[in-house]
Amino acid sequence: MKKKGLYYFRSIAIVITMAMLFYSCADSYKRVGDEAIKKIFPSAVAEDFTLTYTETDELEKNEGVVSAHVIAVLTSPISNDFDNLAFPHRTFPDGLMVEFFDEKGEKSTVTADYGIIYSSTNLIDLQGNVVIETSDGKKLEAPQLYWDRTNDWIFTQEKFKYTNPEEGTIMDGEGMDFNRDFSFFNANKTYGYMSIKEKKIEE
């Protein structure tokens, strides 16, 4: 009887010890996990943010005359500045709009639900309902686009819809790259064209 009681006592002691050990490990893991997650805060937050991109004419610059013209204006309700990090960037959590101006001063617009500017690479990542509309009526819609500011090039690997009123067509595809004014447009994969021109009815 004594041996049986001692056996039960040892079993209970082992169970309690294991439970304490498990609880201790779980608590320690939780605390270490919380400490490992570093909360990142922006160094600055700007409301009604506006960023203007200008370009200097090289010929006038060589002649000693310095003048610049606006090539793009970026506006957003709010901007978070993370330029203090190892990989500096700026985010636009409430969306943004970019207005492009060509040499004639004609305007094209880009809108998106979210955006990131990577300062070190001059790359803008546009996400969510991205729409580009040119001054001559061309329209591109995609879930995500990248704008390379250094080379003035736009590209994506996502699906897109391209409407060209000049040709009267709508093109669906996946993956493409093009320059800002759509004078060069390369689609990786297309699903077909659809004519949007209305035929005149002959009487």
CSV table of N, CA and C in Angstrom, one decimal, residues 11-177:
chain,number,residue,atom,x,y,z
A,11,SER,N,4.0,10.3,-9.5
A,11,SER,CA,3.3,10.6,-10.8
A,11,SER,C,2.8,12.0,-10.7
A,12,ILE,N,2.1,12.4,-9.6
A,12,ILE,CA,1.6,13.7,-9.5
A,12,ILE,C,2.7,14.8,-9.5
A,13,ALA,N,3.8,14.4,-8.8
A,13,ALA,CA,5.0,15.4,-8.8
A,13,ALA,C,5.5,15.6,-10.2
A,14,ILE,N,5.6,14.5,-11.0
A,14,ILE,CA,6.2,14.6,-12.3
A,14,ILE,C,5.2,15.5,-13.2
A,15,VAL,N,3.9,15.3,-13.1
A,15,VAL,CA,2.9,16.0,-13.8
A,15,VAL,C,3.0,17.5,-13.5
A,16,ILE,N,3.1,17.8,-12.2
A,16,ILE,CA,3.2,19.2,-11.8
A,16,ILE,C,4.5,19.9,-12.3
A,17,THR,N,5.6,19.1,-12.2
A,17,THR,CA,6.9,19.6,-12.6
A,17,THR,C,6.9,19.9,-14.1
A,18,MET,N,6.3,19.0,-14.9
A,18,MET,CA,6.2,19.2,-16.4
A,18,MET,C,5.3,20.4,-16.7
A,19,ALA,N,4.2,20.5,-16.0
A,19,ALA,CA,3.3,21.7,-16.2
A,19,ALA,C,4.0,23.0,-15.9
A,20,MET,N,4.8,23.0,-14.8
A,20,MET,CA,5.5,24.2,-14.4
A,20,MET,C,6.6,24.6,-15.5
A,21,LEU,N,7.2,23.5,-16.0
A,21,LEU,CA,8.2,23.7,-17.0
A,21,LEU,C,7.6,24.2,-18.3
A,22,PHE,N,6.5,23.6,-18.7
A,22,PHE,CA,5.8,24.1,-19.9
A,22,PHE,C,5.4,25.5,-19.8
A,23,TYR,N,4.8,25.9,-18.7
A,23,TYR,CA,4.3,27.2,-18.4
A,23,TYR,C,5.5,28.2,-18.5
A,24,SER,N,6.6,27.8,-17.9
A,24,SER,CA,7.8,28.7,-17.8
A,24,SER,C,8.3,28.9,-19.2
A,25,CYS,N,8.4,27.9,-20.0
A,25,CYS,CA,8.9,28.0,-21.4
A,25,CYS,C,7.9,28.8,-22.3
A,26,ALA,N,6.6,28.6,-22.1
A,26,ALA,CA,5.7,29.4,-22.9
A,26,ALA,C,5.8,30.9,-22.5
A,27,ASP,N,5.9,31.2,-21.2
A,27,ASP,CA,5.9,32.6,-20.8
A,27,ASP,C,7.2,33.2,-21.3
A,28,SER,N,8.3,32.5,-21.2
A,28,SER,CA,9.6,33.0,-21.7
A,28,SER,C,9.6,33.2,-23.2
A,29,TYR,N,9.0,32.3,-23.9
A,29,TYR,CA,8.9,32.5,-25.4
A,29,TYR,C,8.1,33.7,-25.8
A,30,LYS,N,7.0,33.9,-25.0
A,30,LYS,CA,6.1,35.0,-25.3
A,30,LYS,C,6.9,36.4,-25.1
A,31,ARG,N,7.6,36.4,-24.0
A,31,ARG,CA,8.3,37.7,-23.7
A,31,ARG,C,9.4,37.9,-24.7
A,32,VAL,N,10.1,36.9,-25.1
A,32,VAL,CA,11.2,37.0,-26.0
A,32,VAL,C,10.6,37.4,-27.4
A,33,GLY,N,9.5,36.8,-27.8
A,33,GLY,CA,8.9,37.2,-29.0
A,33,GLY,C,8.4,38.7,-29.1
A,34,ASP,N,7.9,39.1,-28.0
A,34,ASP,CA,7.4,40.5,-27.9
A,34,ASP,C,8.6,41.5,-28.0
A,35,GLU,N,9.7,41.1,-27.4
A,35,GLU,CA,10.9,41.9,-27.4
A,35,GLU,C,11.6,41.9,-28.8
A,36,ALA,N,11.4,40.8,-29.5
A,36,ALA,CA,12.1,40.7,-30.8
A,36,ALA,C,11.4,41.6,-31.9
A,37,ILE,N,10.1,41.8,-31.7
A,37,ILE,CA,9.4,42.7,-32.7
A,37,ILE,C,9.7,44.1,-32.4
A,38,LYS,N,10.4,44.8,-33.3
A,38,LYS,CA,10.7,46.2,-33.1
A,38,LYS,C,9.7,47.0,-33.8
A,39,LYS,N,9.1,47.9,-33.0
A,39,LYS,CA,8.0,48.8,-33.6
A,39,LYS,C,8.7,49.9,-34.3
A,40,ILE,N,8.4,50.1,-35.5
A,40,ILE,CA,9.0,51.2,-36.3
A,40,ILE,C,8.0,52.4,-36.5
A,41,PHE,N,8.5,53.5,-36.1
A,41,PHE,CA,7.7,54.7,-36.2
A,41,PHE,C,8.3,55.7,-37.2
A,42,PRO,N,7.5,56.4,-38.0
A,42,PRO,CA,8.1,57.4,-38.9
A,42,PRO,C,8.8,58.5,-38.2
A,43,SER,N,9.9,59.1,-38.8
A,43,SER,CA,10.6,60.2,-38.2
A,43,SER,C,9.8,61.5,-38.3
A,44,ALA,N,8.9,61.5,-39.3
A,44,ALA,CA,8.0,62.7,-39.5
A,44,ALA,C,6.7,62.3,-40.2
A,45,VAL,N,5.7,63.0,-39.9
A,45,VAL,CA,4.4,62.8,-40.6
A,45,VAL,C,3.9,64.1,-41.1
A,46,ALA,N,3.6,64.1,-42.4
A,46,ALA,CA,3.1,65.3,-43.1
A,46,ALA,C,1.7,65.2,-43.6
A,47,GLU,N,0.9,66.1,-43.3
A,47,GLU,CA,-0.5,66.1,-43.8
A,47,GLU,C,-0.6,67.1,-45.1
A,48,ASP,N,-1.5,66.8,-46.0
A,48,ASP,CA,-1.6,67.5,-47.2
A,48,ASP,C,-0.3,67.7,-47.9
A,49,PHE,N,0.4,66.6,-48.1
A,49,PHE,CA,1.7,66.5,-48.6
A,49,PHE,C,1.8,66.8,-50.1
A,50,THR,N,2.8,67.6,-50.5
A,50,THR,CA,3.0,67.9,-51.9
A,50,THR,C,4.5,67.8,-52.2
A,51,LEU,N,4.9,67.1,-53.3
A,51,LEU,CA,6.3,67.0,-53.7
A,51,LEU,C,6.4,67.3,-55.2
A,52,THR,N,7.2,68.3,-55.5
A,52,THR,CA,7.3,68.7,-56.9
A,52,THR,C,8.6,68.3,-57.4
A,53,TYR,N,8.6,67.6,-58.6
A,53,TYR,CA,9.8,67.2,-59.3
A,53,TYR,C,10.1,68.2,-60.5
A,54,THR,N,11.3,68.7,-60.5
A,54,THR,CA,11.7,69.6,-61.5
A,54,THR,C,12.8,69.1,-62.4
A,55,GLU,N,13.0,69.6,-63.6
A,55,GLU,CA,14.1,69.2,-64.4
A,55,GLU,C,14.8,70.5,-65.0
A,56,THR,N,16.1,70.5,-65.0
A,56,THR,CA,16.9,71.6,-65.5
A,56,THR,C,17.3,71.3,-67.0
A,57,ASP,N,17.1,72.3,-67.8
A,57,ASP,CA,17.5,72.2,-69.2
A,57,ASP,C,19.0,72.2,-69.3
A,58,GLU,N,19.6,71.2,-69.9
A,58,GLU,CA,21.0,71.0,-70.0
A,58,GLU,C,21.7,72.1,-70.9
A,59,LEU,N,21.0,72.5,-72.0
A,59,LEU,CA,21.5,73.6,-72.8
A,59,LEU,C,21.6,74.9,-72.1
A,60,GLU,N,20.6,75.3,-71.4
A,60,GLU,CA,20.6,76.5,-70.7
A,60,GLU,C,21.6,76.4,-69.5
A,61,LYS,N,21.7,75.2,-68.9
A,61,LYS,CA,22.7,75.1,-67.8
A,61,LYS,C,24.1,75.3,-68.3
A,62,ASN,N,24.4,74.8,-69.5
A,62,ASN,CA,25.8,75.0,-70.1
A,62,ASN,C,26.0,76.4,-70.4
A,63,GLU,N,25.0,77.2,-70.8
A,63,GLU,CA,25.2,78.6,-71.1
A,63,GLU,C,25.2,79.5,-69.9
A,64,GLY,N,25.1,78.9,-68.7
A,64,GLY,CA,25.1,79.7,-67.5
A,64,GLY,C,23.7,80.1,-67.0
A,65,VAL,N,22.7,79.8,-67.7
A,65,VAL,CA,21.3,80.2,-67.3
A,65,VAL,C,20.7,79.0,-66.7
A,66,VAL,N,20.3,79.1,-65.4
A,66,VAL,CA,19.7,78.0,-64.7
A,66,VAL,C,18.2,78.3,-64.6
A,67,SER,N,17.5,77.4,-65.2
A,67,SER,CA,16.0,77.4,-65.1
A,67,SER,C,15.5,76.0,-65.1
A,68,ALA,N,14.4,75.8,-64.4
A,68,ALA,CA,13.8,74.5,-64.3
A,68,ALA,C,12.3,74.5,-64.5
A,69,HIS,N,11.8,73.4,-65.1
A,69,HIS,CA,10.4,73.3,-65.3
A,69,HIS,C,9.9,72.1,-64.6
A,70,VAL,N,8.6,72.2,-64.2
A,70,VAL,CA,8.0,71.1,-63.4
A,70,VAL,C,7.7,69.9,-64.3
A,71,ILE,N,8.1,68.7,-63.9
A,71,ILE,CA,7.8,67.5,-64.7
A,71,ILE,C,6.8,66.6,-64.0
A,72,ALA,N,6.6,66.8,-62.7
A,72,ALA,CA,5.7,66.0,-62.0
A,72,ALA,C,5.4,66.6,-60.6
A,73,VAL,N,4.1,66.4,-60.1
A,73,VAL,CA,3.7,66.9,-58.8
A,73,VAL,C,3.0,65.7,-58.1
A,74,LEU,N,3.5,65.4,-57.0
A,74,LEU,CA,2.9,64.3,-56.2
A,74,LEU,C,2.1,64.9,-55.0
A,75,THR,N,0.9,64.5,-54.8
A,75,THR,CA,0.1,65.0,-53.7
A,75,THR,C,-0.5,63.8,-52.9
A,76,SER,N,-0.7,64.0,-51.6
A,76,SER,CA,-1.3,62.9,-50.8
A,76,SER,C,-1.8,63.5,-49.5
A,77,PRO,N,-2.9,63.0,-49.0
A,77,PRO,CA,-3.5,63.5,-47.7
A,77,PRO,C,-2.5,63.3,-46.6
A,78,ILE,N,-1.7,62.3,-46.6
A,78,ILE,CA,-0.7,62.1,-45.5
A,78,ILE,C,0.5,61.3,-46.0
A,79,SER,N,1.7,61.7,-45.4
A,79,SER,CA,2.9,61.0,-45.8
A,79,SER,C,3.7,60.7,-44.6
A,80,ASN,N,4.2,59.5,-44.5
A,80,ASN,CA,5.0,59.0,-43.4
A,80,ASN,C,6.5,58.9,-43.8
A,81,ASP,N,7.4,59.6,-43.2
A,81,ASP,CA,8.8,59.7,-43.6
A,81,ASP,C,9.6,58.7,-42.7
A,82,PHE,N,10.2,57.7,-43.4
A,82,PHE,CA,11.0,56.7,-42.8
A,82,PHE,C,12.5,56.8,-43.4
A,83,ASP,N,12.9,58.0,-43.7
A,83,ASP,CA,14.2,58.2,-44.3
A,83,ASP,C,15.4,58.0,-43.2
A,84,ASN,N,15.0,57.8,-42.0
A,84,ASN,CA,16.0,57.6,-40.9
A,84,ASN,C,16.4,56.1,-40.8
A,85,LEU,N,15.8,55.2,-41.6
A,85,LEU,CA,16.1,53.8,-41.6
A,85,LEU,C,17.2,53.5,-42.5
A,86,ALA,N,17.7,52.2,-42.4
A,86,ALA,CA,18.8,51.8,-43.2
A,86,ALA,C,18.4,51.7,-44.7
A,87,PHE,N,17.1,51.4,-44.9
A,87,PHE,CA,16.6,51.4,-46.3
A,87,PHE,C,15.5,52.5,-46.3
A,88,PRO,N,15.9,53.8,-46.6
A,88,PRO,CA,15.0,54.9,-46.4
A,88,PRO,C,13.8,54.8,-47.4
A,89,HIS,N,12.6,55.2,-46.9
A,89,HIS,CA,11.5,55.3,-47.8
A,89,HIS,C,10.4,56.2,-47.2
A,90,ARG,N,9.4,56.5,-48.0
A,90,ARG,CA,8.3,57.3,-47.6
A,90,ARG,C,7.0,56.7,-48.0
A,91,THR,N,6.0,56.6,-47.1
A,91,THR,CA,4.8,55.9,-47.4
A,91,THR,C,3.6,56.8,-47.5
A,92,PHE,N,2.6,56.4,-48.3
A,92,PHE,CA,1.4,57.2,-48.5
A,92,PHE,C,0.2,56.3,-48.2
A,93,PRO,N,-0.1,56.1,-46.9
A,93,PRO,CA,-1.2,55.1,-46.6
A,93,PRO,C,-2.6,55.4,-47.0
A,94,ASP,N,-2.9,56.7,-47.2
A,94,ASP,CA,-4.2,57.1,-47.6
A,94,ASP,C,-4.3,57.4,-49.1
A,95,GLY,N,-3.4,56.9,-49.9
A,95,GLY,CA,-3.4,57.1,-51.4
A,95,GLY,C,-2.6,58.3,-51.8
A,96,LEU,N,-2.4,58.4,-53.1
A,96,LEU,CA,-1.7,59.5,-53.7
A,96,LEU,C,-2.1,59.8,-55.1
A,97,MET,N,-1.7,60.9,-55.6
A,97,MET,CA,-1.9,61.3,-57.0
A,97,MET,C,-0.7,61.9,-57.6
A,98,VAL,N,-0.2,61.5,-58.8
A,98,VAL,CA,0.9,62.1,-59.4
A,98,VAL,C,0.5,62.7,-60.7
A,99,GLU,N,0.8,64.0,-60.9
A,99,GLU,CA,0.5,64.7,-62.2
A,99,GLU,C,1.8,64.8,-63.0
A,100,PHE,N,1.8,64.3,-64.2
A,100,PHE,CA,3.0,64.4,-65.1
A,100,PHE,C,2.7,65.5,-66.1
A,101,PHE,N,3.8,66.3,-66.4
A,101,PHE,CA,3.7,67.3,-67.4
A,101,PHE,C,4.7,67.1,-68.5
A,102,ASP,N,4.3,67.1,-69.8
A,102,ASP,CA,5.2,66.9,-70.9
A,102,ASP,C,5.8,68.2,-71.3
A,103,GLU,N,6.6,68.2,-72.4
A,103,GLU,CA,7.3,69.5,-72.8
A,103,GLU,C,6.3,70.5,-73.3
A,104,LYS,N,5.1,70.1,-73.7
A,104,LYS,CA,4.0,71.1,-74.1
A,104,LYS,C,3.2,71.5,-72.9
A,105,GLY,N,3.5,71.0,-71.7
A,105,GLY,CA,2.7,71.3,-70.6
A,105,GLY,C,1.4,70.6,-70.4
A,106,GLU,N,1.2,69.6,-71.3
A,106,GLU,CA,0.0,68.7,-71.2
A,106,GLU,C,0.1,67.7,-70.0
A,107,LYS,N,-1.0,67.5,-69.3
A,107,LYS,CA,-0.9,66.8,-68.1
A,107,LYS,C,-1.5,65.4,-68.2
A,108,SER,N,-0.8,64.4,-67.6
A,108,SER,CA,-1.3,63.0,-67.4
A,108,SER,C,-1.3,62.8,-65.9
A,109,THR,N,-2.2,61.9,-65.4
A,109,THR,CA,-2.4,61.7,-64.0
A,109,THR,C,-2.2,60.2,-63.6
A,110,VAL,N,-1.7,60.0,-62.4
A,110,VAL,CA,-1.7,58.6,-61.9
A,110,VAL,C,-2.3,58.6,-60.5
A,111,THR,N,-3.2,57.7,-60.2
A,111,THR,CA,-3.8,57.7,-58.8
A,111,THR,C,-3.6,56.2,-58.3
A,112,ALA,N,-3.5,56.1,-57.0
A,112,ALA,CA,-3.4,54.8,-56.4
A,112,ALA,C,-3.9,54.9,-54.9
A,113,ASP,N,-4.2,53.7,-54.4
A,113,ASP,CA,-4.7,53.7,-53.0
A,113,ASP,C,-3.6,53.7,-52.0
A,114,TYR,N,-2.4,53.3,-52.4
A,114,TYR,CA,-1.2,53.3,-51.5
A,114,TYR,C,0.0,53.5,-52.3
A,115,GLY,N,1.0,54.1,-51.7
A,115,GLY,CA,2.3,54.3,-52.4
A,115,GLY,C,3.5,54.3,-51.5
A,116,ILE,N,4.6,53.9,-52.0
A,116,ILE,CA,5.9,53.9,-51.3
A,116,ILE,C,7.0,54.6,-52.3
A,117,ILE,N,7.7,55.5,-51.8
A,117,ILE,CA,8.9,56.1,-52.5
A,117,ILE,C,10.1,55.6,-51.8
A,118,TYR,N,11.0,54.8,-52.6
A,118,TYR,CA,12.2,54.4,-52.0
A,118,TYR,C,13.3,55.4,-52.4
A,119,SER,N,13.8,56.1,-51.4
A,119,SER,CA,14.7,57.2,-51.7
A,119,SER,C,16.0,56.8,-52.3
A,120,SER,N,16.6,55.7,-51.9
A,120,SER,CA,17.9,55.3,-52.4
A,120,SER,C,17.9,54.8,-53.8
A,121,THR,N,16.7,54.3,-54.3
A,121,THR,CA,16.7,53.7,-55.6
A,121,THR,C,15.8,54.5,-56.6
A,122,ASN,N,15.2,55.6,-56.1
A,122,ASN,CA,14.4,56.4,-57.0
A,122,ASN,C,13.2,55.6,-57.6
A,123,LEU,N,12.7,54.7,-56.8
A,123,LEU,CA,11.6,53.9,-57.3
A,123,LEU,C,10.3,54.2,-56.5
A,124,ILE,N,9.2,54.3,-57.2
A,124,ILE,CA,7.9,54.5,-56.6
A,124,ILE,C,7.1,53.2,-56.8
A,125,ASP,N,6.6,52.7,-55.7
A,125,ASP,CA,5.7,51.5,-55.8
A,125,ASP,C,4.3,51.9,-55.5
A,126,LEU,N,3.4,51.8,-56.6
A,126,LEU,CA,2.0,52.2,-56.5
A,126,LEU,C,1.2,50.9,-56.4
A,127,GLN,N,0.2,50.9,-55.4
A,127,GLN,CA,-0.6,49.7,-55.1
A,127,GLN,C,-2.0,50.1,-55.0
A,128,GLY,N,-2.9,49.2,-55.4
A,128,GLY,CA,-4.3,49.3,-55.2
A,128,GLY,C,-5.0,50.2,-56.2
A,129,ASN,N,-5.8,49.7,-57.1
A,129,ASN,CA,-6.6,50.5,-58.0
A,129,ASN,C,-5.8,51.6,-58.7
A,130,VAL,N,-4.6,51.2,-59.2
A,130,VAL,CA,-3.7,52.1,-59.9
A,130,VAL,C,-4.3,52.5,-61.3
A,131,VAL,N,-4.5,53.8,-61.6
A,131,VAL,CA,-5.0,54.2,-62.8
A,131,VAL,C,-4.1,55.3,-63.4
A,132,ILE,N,-3.7,55.2,-64.6
A,132,ILE,CA,-3.0,56.2,-65.4
A,132,ILE,C,-3.9,56.7,-66.5
A,133,GLU,N,-4.0,58.0,-66.6
A,133,GLU,CA,-4.8,58.6,-67.6
A,133,GLU,C,-3.9,59.7,-68.3
A,134,THR,N,-3.7,59.6,-69.6
A,134,THR,CA,-2.9,60.6,-70.3
A,134,THR,C,-3.8,61.7,-70.8
A,135,SER,N,-3.1,62.8,-71.3
A,135,SER,CA,-3.8,63.9,-71.8
A,135,SER,C,-4.6,63.7,-73.1
A,136,ASP,N,-4.2,62.6,-73.8
A,136,ASP,CA,-4.9,62.3,-75.1
A,136,ASP,C,-6.0,61.2,-74.9
A,137,GLY,N,-6.3,60.9,-73.6
A,137,GLY,CA,-7.4,59.9,-73.3
A,137,GLY,C,-7.0,58.5,-73.1
A,138,LYS,N,-5.7,58.1,-73.2
A,138,LYS,CA,-5.4,56.7,-73.0
A,138,LYS,C,-5.5,56.4,-71.5
A,139,LYS,N,-5.8,55.2,-71.2
A,139,LYS,CA,-6.1,54.8,-69.8
A,139,LYS,C,-5.5,53.4,-69.5
A,140,LEU,N,-4.8,53.3,-68.4
A,140,LEU,CA,-4.2,52.0,-68.0
A,140,LEU,C,-4.7,51.8,-66.5
A,141,GLU,N,-5.2,50.6,-66.3
A,141,GLU,CA,-5.6,50.2,-65.0
A,141,GLU,C,-4.9,48.9,-64.5
A,142,ALA,N,-4.4,48.9,-63.3
A,142,ALA,CA,-3.7,47.7,-62.8
A,142,ALA,C,-3.7,47.7,-61.3
A,143,PRO,N,-3.5,46.6,-60.6
A,143,PRO,CA,-3.5,46.5,-59.2
A,143,PRO,C,-2.2,47.1,-58.6
A,144,GLN,N,-1.1,47.1,-59.4
A,144,GLN,CA,0.2,47.6,-58.9
A,144,GLN,C,1.1,48.0,-60.1
A,145,LEU,N,1.8,49.1,-59.9
A,145,LEU,CA,2.7,49.6,-60.9
A,145,LEU,C,4.0,50.1,-60.2
A,146,TYR,N,5.1,50.0,-60.9
A,146,TYR,CA,6.4,50.6,-60.4
A,146,TYR,C,6.8,51.7,-61.4
A,147,TRP,N,7.2,52.8,-60.8
A,147,TRP,CA,7.7,53.9,-61.6
A,147,TRP,C,9.1,54.2,-61.3
A,148,ASP,N,10.0,53.9,-62.2
A,148,ASP,CA,11.5,54.2,-62.1
A,148,ASP,C,11.7,55.6,-62.5
A,149,ARG,N,11.9,56.5,-61.5
A,149,ARG,CA,12.1,57.9,-61.7
A,149,ARG,C,13.4,58.2,-62.5
A,150,THR,N,14.4,57.4,-62.2
A,150,THR,CA,15.7,57.7,-62.8
A,150,THR,C,15.7,57.5,-64.3
A,151,ASN,N,15.0,56.4,-64.8
A,151,ASN,CA,14.9,56.2,-66.2
A,151,ASN,C,13.6,56.6,-66.8
A,152,ASP,N,12.7,57.1,-66.0
A,152,ASP,CA,11.4,57.6,-66.4
A,152,ASP,C,10.6,56.4,-67.1
A,153,TRP,N,10.6,55.3,-66.4
A,153,TRP,CA,10.0,54.1,-66.9
A,153,TRP,C,9.0,53.5,-66.0
A,154,ILE,N,7.9,52.9,-66.5
A,154,ILE,CA,6.9,52.3,-65.6
A,154,ILE,C,6.7,50.9,-66.0
A,155,PHE,N,6.5,50.0,-65.0
A,155,PHE,CA,6.4,48.6,-65.4
A,155,PHE,C,5.6,47.8,-64.3
A,156,THR,N,5.1,46.6,-64.6
A,156,THR,CA,4.4,45.8,-63.7
A,156,THR,C,4.4,44.4,-64.2
A,157,GLN,N,4.2,43.4,-63.3
A,157,GLN,CA,4.1,42.0,-63.7
A,157,GLN,C,2.6,41.6,-63.4
A,158,GLU,N,1.8,42.5,-63.0
A,158,GLU,CA,0.4,42.2,-62.7
A,158,GLU,C,-0.5,42.3,-64.0
A,159,LYS,N,-1.8,41.9,-63.8
A,159,LYS,CA,-2.7,42.0,-64.9
A,159,LYS,C,-3.1,43.5,-65.1
A,160,PHE,N,-3.4,43.8,-66.3
A,160,PHE,CA,-3.7,45.2,-66.6
A,160,PHE,C,-4.8,45.3,-67.7
A,161,LYS,N,-5.4,46.5,-67.8
A,161,LYS,CA,-6.4,46.8,-68.8
A,161,LYS,C,-6.0,48.2,-69.4
A,162,TYR,N,-5.8,48.2,-70.7
A,162,TYR,CA,-5.3,49.4,-71.4
A,162,TYR,C,-6.4,49.8,-72.4
A,163,THR,N,-6.9,51.0,-72.3
A,163,THR,CA,-7.9,51.6,-73.2
A,163,THR,C,-7.2,52.6,-74.1
A,164,ASN,N,-7.3,52.5,-75.4
A,164,ASN,CA,-6.8,53.4,-76.3
A,164,ASN,C,-7.9,54.0,-77.2
A,165,PRO,N,-8.4,55.2,-76.9
A,165,PRO,CA,-9.5,55.7,-77.7
A,165,PRO,C,-9.1,56.1,-79.1
A,166,GLU,N,-7.8,56.4,-79.3
A,166,GLU,CA,-7.3,56.7,-80.7
A,166,GLU,C,-7.5,55.6,-81.7
A,167,GLU,N,-7.2,54.4,-81.2
A,167,GLU,CA,-7.3,53.2,-82.0
A,167,GLU,C,-8.7,52.5,-81.8
A,168,GLY,N,-9.4,53.0,-80.7
A,168,GLY,CA,-10.7,52.4,-80.5
A,168,GLY,C,-10.6,51.0,-79.9
A,169,THR,N,-9.7,50.7,-79.1
A,169,THR,CA,-9.5,49.3,-78.6
A,169,THR,C,-9.3,49.3,-77.1
A,170,ILE,N,-9.6,48.1,-76.5
A,170,ILE,CA,-9.3,47.8,-75.1
A,170,ILE,C,-8.5,46.6,-75.1
A,171,MET,N,-7.4,46.6,-74.4
A,171,MET,CA,-6.5,45.4,-74.4
A,171,MET,C,-6.3,45.0,-72.9
A,172,ASP,N,-6.5,43.7,-72.7
A,172,ASP,CA,-6.3,43.0,-71.4
A,172,ASP,C,-5.0,42.2,-71.5
A,173,GLY,N,-4.2,42.2,-70.5
A,173,GLY,CA,-2.9,41.5,-70.5
A,173,GLY,C,-2.3,41.3,-69.1
A,174,GLU,N,-1.1,40.8,-69.1
A,174,GLU,CA,-0.4,40.6,-67.9
A,174,GLU,C,1.1,40.8,-68.1
A,175,GLY,N,1.6,41.8,-67.3
A,175,GLY,CA,3.0,42.2,-67.3
A,175,GLY,C,3.2,43.1,-68.5
A,176,MET,N,3.8,44.3,-68.2
A,176,MET,CA,4.1,45.2,-69.3
A,176,MET,C,5.1,46.3,-68.8
A,177,ASP,N,5.7,47.0,-69.7
A,177,ASP,CA,6.5,48.1,-69.4
A,177,ASP,C,6.4,49.2,-70.5
